[in-house]
Amino acid sequence: MRQLAKFCLVLCFGLSSASSYADPEAMAILERMGSAAKKLNYDGVFTYQTGHKVQAIRIIHRANEKGEVERLLSLDGDARELIRTNNVVTCIFPEGKRINVDRRPLGRGFPSDLLSRLSSATPYYAITIGKSDRVADRSAKKLLVTPVDNYRYGYHLWVDEQSDLLLQSNLLTDDGEVLERFTFSSINLNVEIPESALQPQIDGQELTWIRNQTEPVSKGKAEQHDEEQHLLWQVAWLPEGFSLVAEQSRRKSHDNALVEQRVYSDGLSSVSVFIEKRNQKHRHLEGGSTMGAINAFGTKMSSYFVTVVGQVPAHTVEKIGHSIELTE
């Protein structure tokens, strides 16, 4: 019994230590990976898979003293292109096609911003080095990003040993199921990228936005909305490390209904909470819904409807949804 107790103590201590451990070599690789994605010239093809949906996308990236220019074009399905010049993004859809404003017109682009998100999230993930492998016929080091609890997903990353460019990223459940995958099938590095290669090849409708731009509601506007709705609410439970990073109130174009949104994040994973007045004419999500790595949970609360959406496990959005406290 004494030996069993000793074993349990060692096991618990080991798990506690590993829960927030970041291998120095792994962190050094991540830092170089972030720099490589921004500073290298490359021309390659990668696939983006979520659930049963797979997209093949060509990416052409050029960096110089003026910054970055990146062109992505779909290789299957509808013809679409995306041009990113530093943080300004323009998506081009063929003429006559309906524009779907989801800000993810070609997968989500290759996740080159993973380093900046991981840097602030390291207390909630263990980052270690796995076995080397090959991706796109190149030698790659494997990094394991393991969450400290089962309220968020983990990652496996494959980083090119020569250039430090991210070659593959798998988003994983706690039992190892791959929910989302980015992987290069071919890549040419340190190549000359002519201006013509960065110009769109299709004529169509354009949609432009500034990447990472947020427009939180000012205090005055928030007070006005509170008066108008007489609505006060709070999220009583969040996974450790999640905090409020953005909030806004907006009106739906079709019925002028006010929707309040708050975004919570640990730096890597994020969850959005939406609250709006119940409308008998419109159907709202009740219970859970899953689309690839995205889970949603909707519930009625008094005369309001609450929806929680995030790239986190289903039980996380449900627990957050049930914890919301609303007073009128």
XYZ file of C-alpha atoms in Angstrom:
328
model
C 0.000 0.000 0.000
C 2.865 2.367 0.862
C 4.504 1.644 -2.497
C 1.195 2.265 -4.278
C 0.769 5.608 -2.497
C 4.342 6.550 -3.385
C 3.702 5.618 -7.032
C 0.543 7.745 -7.105
C 2.405 10.734 -5.678
C 5.176 10.390 -8.248
C 2.635 9.998 -11.041
C 0.651 13.053 -9.936
C 3.813 15.124 -9.554
C 4.986 14.015 -12.958
C 1.695 14.898 -14.607
C 1.611 18.272 -12.865
C 5.137 19.086 -13.988
C 4.504 17.968 -17.566
C 1.226 19.838 -17.828
C 2.866 23.203 -18.439
C 6.313 22.028 -19.556
C 7.826 23.656 -22.638
C 10.981 21.975 -23.923
C 13.548 24.739 -24.605
C 14.600 23.121 -27.892
C 10.954 22.824 -28.971
C 10.339 26.493 -28.166
C 13.446 27.465 -30.144
C 12.088 25.537 -33.141
C 8.733 27.293 -32.793
C 10.414 30.690 -32.719
C 12.367 29.903 -35.886
C 9.191 28.508 -37.468
C 7.365 31.802 -36.946
C 10.199 33.746 -38.522
C 10.532 31.343 -41.485
C 6.847 31.625 -42.439
C 7.178 35.409 -42.685
C 10.665 35.803 -44.196
C 11.032 32.970 -46.724
C 9.984 32.864 -50.358
C 8.087 29.692 -51.182
C 5.706 28.230 -53.738
C 3.844 25.067 -52.822
C 0.633 23.077 -52.666
C -1.053 22.092 -49.417
C -4.293 20.389 -48.499
C -6.683 21.577 -45.829
C -8.944 18.897 -44.363
C -11.735 19.356 -41.836
C -14.146 16.500 -41.263
C -14.783 14.872 -44.646
C -14.100 18.073 -46.592
C -10.709 18.427 -48.314
C -9.380 21.430 -50.267
C -6.208 21.578 -52.354
C -4.646 25.044 -52.323
C -1.573 26.562 -53.942
C 0.292 29.135 -51.870
C 2.835 31.609 -53.267
C 4.629 33.705 -50.650
C 7.165 36.495 -51.132
C 8.921 38.560 -48.481
C 11.119 41.634 -48.921
C 11.827 45.007 -47.304
C 8.202 46.064 -47.944
C 6.792 43.117 -46.009
C 4.831 40.071 -47.173
C 2.669 39.318 -50.171
C 0.864 35.990 -50.348
C -1.439 34.527 -52.974
C -3.630 31.476 -52.406
C -5.711 29.850 -55.125
C -8.060 26.886 -55.015
C -7.105 23.896 -57.130
C -10.449 22.113 -56.884
C -14.083 23.122 -56.602
C -15.058 26.714 -57.391
C -12.277 29.004 -58.600
C -11.292 31.331 -55.766
C -8.209 33.375 -54.977
C -6.955 35.225 -51.933
C -4.291 37.924 -51.944
C -2.735 39.036 -48.661
C -0.474 42.085 -48.561
C 0.811 42.278 -44.994
C -2.447 42.412 -42.984
C -4.789 43.454 -45.819
C -6.654 40.473 -47.271
C -8.657 40.407 -50.515
C -10.662 37.381 -51.614
C -11.809 37.093 -55.226
C -14.877 35.048 -56.179
C -15.939 34.313 -59.776
C -18.509 36.656 -61.253
C -22.051 35.499 -60.576
C -21.080 33.466 -57.510
C -22.567 34.403 -54.132
C -19.933 35.754 -51.732
C -19.866 33.887 -48.441
C -18.404 36.248 -45.846
C -16.923 33.699 -43.453
C -13.345 34.999 -43.541
C -12.247 31.410 -44.349
C -12.641 31.312 -48.129
C -9.674 28.964 -48.660
C -9.446 26.867 -45.536
C -7.872 29.342 -43.159
C -4.634 29.833 -45.021
C -1.611 27.940 -43.754
C -1.338 28.523 -39.956
C 1.837 30.621 -40.014
C 0.613 32.691 -37.047
C 0.657 29.631 -34.781
C 3.810 30.802 -32.980
C 2.342 34.119 -31.816
C -0.731 32.316 -30.493
C 1.312 29.584 -28.805
C 3.614 32.052 -27.071
C 0.853 33.412 -24.847
C -0.747 29.994 -24.385
C 2.275 27.984 -23.198
C 1.136 27.802 -19.513
C -1.805 25.671 -20.674
C 0.020 23.322 -23.078
C 3.014 20.994 -22.803
C 5.328 21.463 -25.805
C 7.779 18.632 -26.503
C 9.721 17.078 -29.401
C 8.591 13.821 -31.018
C 10.140 11.590 -33.672
C 11.429 13.023 -36.938
C 9.424 12.227 -40.076
C 9.089 13.194 -43.739
C 6.537 15.607 -45.180
C 6.470 16.678 -48.843
C 9.675 14.669 -49.347
C 11.499 16.753 -46.735
C 12.883 15.831 -43.301
C 10.791 17.337 -40.529
C 10.906 17.488 -36.746
C 7.668 16.668 -34.980
C 6.462 18.869 -32.116
C 3.715 17.779 -29.729
C 1.481 20.484 -28.231
C -0.560 18.785 -25.489
C -3.242 20.662 -23.496
C -3.208 20.533 -19.685
C -6.864 19.421 -19.595
C -9.565 18.008 -21.870
C -11.293 21.360 -22.369
C -9.167 22.253 -25.421
C -7.522 20.532 -28.382
C -3.869 19.709 -28.967
C -1.603 19.913 -32.007
C 1.055 17.861 -33.745
C 3.357 20.013 -35.867
C 5.970 19.006 -38.429
C 8.686 21.629 -39.016
C 11.186 21.454 -41.888
C 14.655 20.679 -40.513
C 16.450 22.843 -43.078
C 14.250 25.927 -43.390
C 12.132 25.744 -40.176
C 8.970 26.240 -42.259
C 5.841 24.589 -40.901
C 5.047 21.690 -43.253
C 2.108 20.069 -41.482
C -0.270 20.791 -38.611
C -2.791 18.348 -37.113
C -5.467 19.480 -34.665
C -6.247 16.594 -32.304
C -8.807 15.429 -29.770
C -7.532 14.041 -26.469
C -7.857 10.494 -27.869
C -5.748 11.306 -30.935
C -8.467 11.810 -33.557
C -7.411 14.312 -36.245
C -10.091 16.996 -36.597
C -8.268 19.390 -38.893
C -5.134 18.958 -40.970
C -2.907 21.259 -43.015
C -0.138 19.509 -44.945
C 2.124 20.429 -47.839
C 2.232 17.875 -50.654
C 4.947 19.809 -52.494
C 7.022 22.894 -51.682
C 9.771 24.916 -53.419
C 11.824 27.088 -51.076
C 14.013 30.145 -51.608
C 12.732 30.651 -55.141
C 12.359 33.890 -57.070
C 8.734 35.026 -56.981
C 7.956 37.362 -59.905
C 5.319 40.052 -59.542
C 3.133 38.256 -62.096
C 2.865 35.193 -59.825
C 1.184 37.344 -57.169
C -1.468 38.810 -59.442
C -4.982 37.285 -59.514
C -5.753 35.106 -62.512
C -9.570 35.281 -62.357
C -12.002 38.162 -62.759
C -14.652 38.382 -60.125
C -16.147 40.024 -57.075
C -13.704 41.207 -54.419
C -14.064 41.227 -50.647
C -11.374 42.995 -48.619
C -10.743 43.177 -44.879
C -7.930 43.848 -42.401
C -6.705 40.655 -40.776
C -6.931 40.483 -36.973
C -8.922 43.727 -36.846
C -11.416 43.872 -33.999
C -13.973 46.561 -33.243
C -15.057 46.251 -29.604
C -18.033 48.291 -28.489
C -17.091 51.467 -26.636
C -18.194 51.903 -23.040
C -20.783 54.482 -24.018
C -22.301 52.266 -26.690
C -22.257 49.283 -24.344
C -24.173 51.270 -21.718
C -26.666 52.346 -24.379
C -27.190 48.717 -25.404
C -27.622 47.662 -21.756
C -30.288 50.328 -21.296
C -32.015 49.308 -24.489
C -32.036 45.605 -23.667
C -31.956 45.840 -19.839
C -29.534 42.944 -20.176
C -26.763 41.979 -17.775
C -24.974 38.653 -18.077
C -21.765 36.915 -17.127
C -19.965 33.678 -17.876
C -19.486 31.950 -14.524
C -17.152 29.205 -15.785
C -14.317 29.129 -18.312
C -11.401 26.701 -18.731
C -8.286 27.817 -16.879
C -6.421 30.487 -18.836
C -9.388 31.740 -20.875
C -10.149 35.441 -20.583
C -12.164 38.087 -22.426
C -10.281 39.344 -25.493
C -13.014 41.112 -27.508
C -16.656 42.119 -27.362
C -19.095 43.796 -29.674
C -22.782 44.445 -30.224
C -24.256 44.464 -33.698
C -27.635 44.422 -35.381
C -28.731 41.769 -37.830
C -29.413 43.226 -41.246
C -32.609 41.241 -41.915
C -34.535 42.006 -38.705
C -32.478 44.676 -36.856
C -32.193 42.376 -33.836
C -29.380 43.208 -31.411
C -26.766 40.489 -30.858
C -24.129 40.737 -28.136
C -20.900 38.810 -28.636
C -17.967 38.162 -26.315
C -14.806 36.294 -27.315
C -12.733 34.380 -24.768
C -9.321 32.843 -25.461
C -6.299 31.222 -23.822
C -4.154 32.614 -26.648
C -4.413 29.541 -28.861
C -8.015 28.319 -28.554
C -11.018 30.638 -28.543
C -14.744 30.597 -27.798
C -17.465 33.093 -28.781
C -20.644 33.629 -26.764
C -23.663 35.185 -28.512
C -26.811 36.420 -26.742
C -29.898 37.735 -28.520
C -33.581 38.239 -27.881
C -35.657 35.180 -28.696
C -37.586 35.503 -31.949
C -40.406 33.071 -32.654
C -40.019 33.592 -36.402
C -36.445 32.320 -36.485
C -35.083 28.911 -35.601
C -32.179 28.887 -33.158
C -29.753 26.111 -32.335
C -30.846 24.126 -29.315
C -28.395 21.573 -27.974
C -25.097 20.699 -29.629
C -23.808 20.889 -33.188
C -20.442 19.917 -34.700
C -18.704 20.942 -37.926
C -15.188 19.526 -38.092
C -13.209 21.047 -35.219
C -15.903 23.658 -34.468
C -18.488 22.865 -31.802
C -21.569 24.897 -30.894
C -24.138 24.745 -28.125
C -27.398 26.672 -27.960
C -29.886 27.083 -25.132
C -32.854 29.246 -24.128
C -32.480 31.511 -21.142
C -35.481 33.523 -20.023
C -36.516 35.571 -23.060
C -33.055 35.286 -24.649
C -31.148 32.752 -26.652
C -27.530 31.862 -25.912
C -25.131 30.305 -28.433
C -21.555 29.264 -27.613
C -19.226 28.490 -30.545
C -15.549 27.574 -30.518
C -12.708 25.389 -31.746
C -12.835 23.407 -28.517
C -14.451 20.083 -27.517
C -18.246 19.789 -27.376
C -18.360 19.408 -23.595
C -16.448 22.696 -23.231
C -18.989 24.839 -25.110
C -21.831 23.059 -23.320
C -20.339 23.667 -19.873
C -19.725 27.334 -20.711
C -23.286 27.679 -21.995
C -24.799 26.188 -18.838
C -22.667 28.481 -16.644
C -24.002 31.748 -18.096
C -25.930 33.811 -15.573
C -28.472 36.261 -16.915
C -30.474 38.931 -15.078
C -32.907 41.415 -16.564
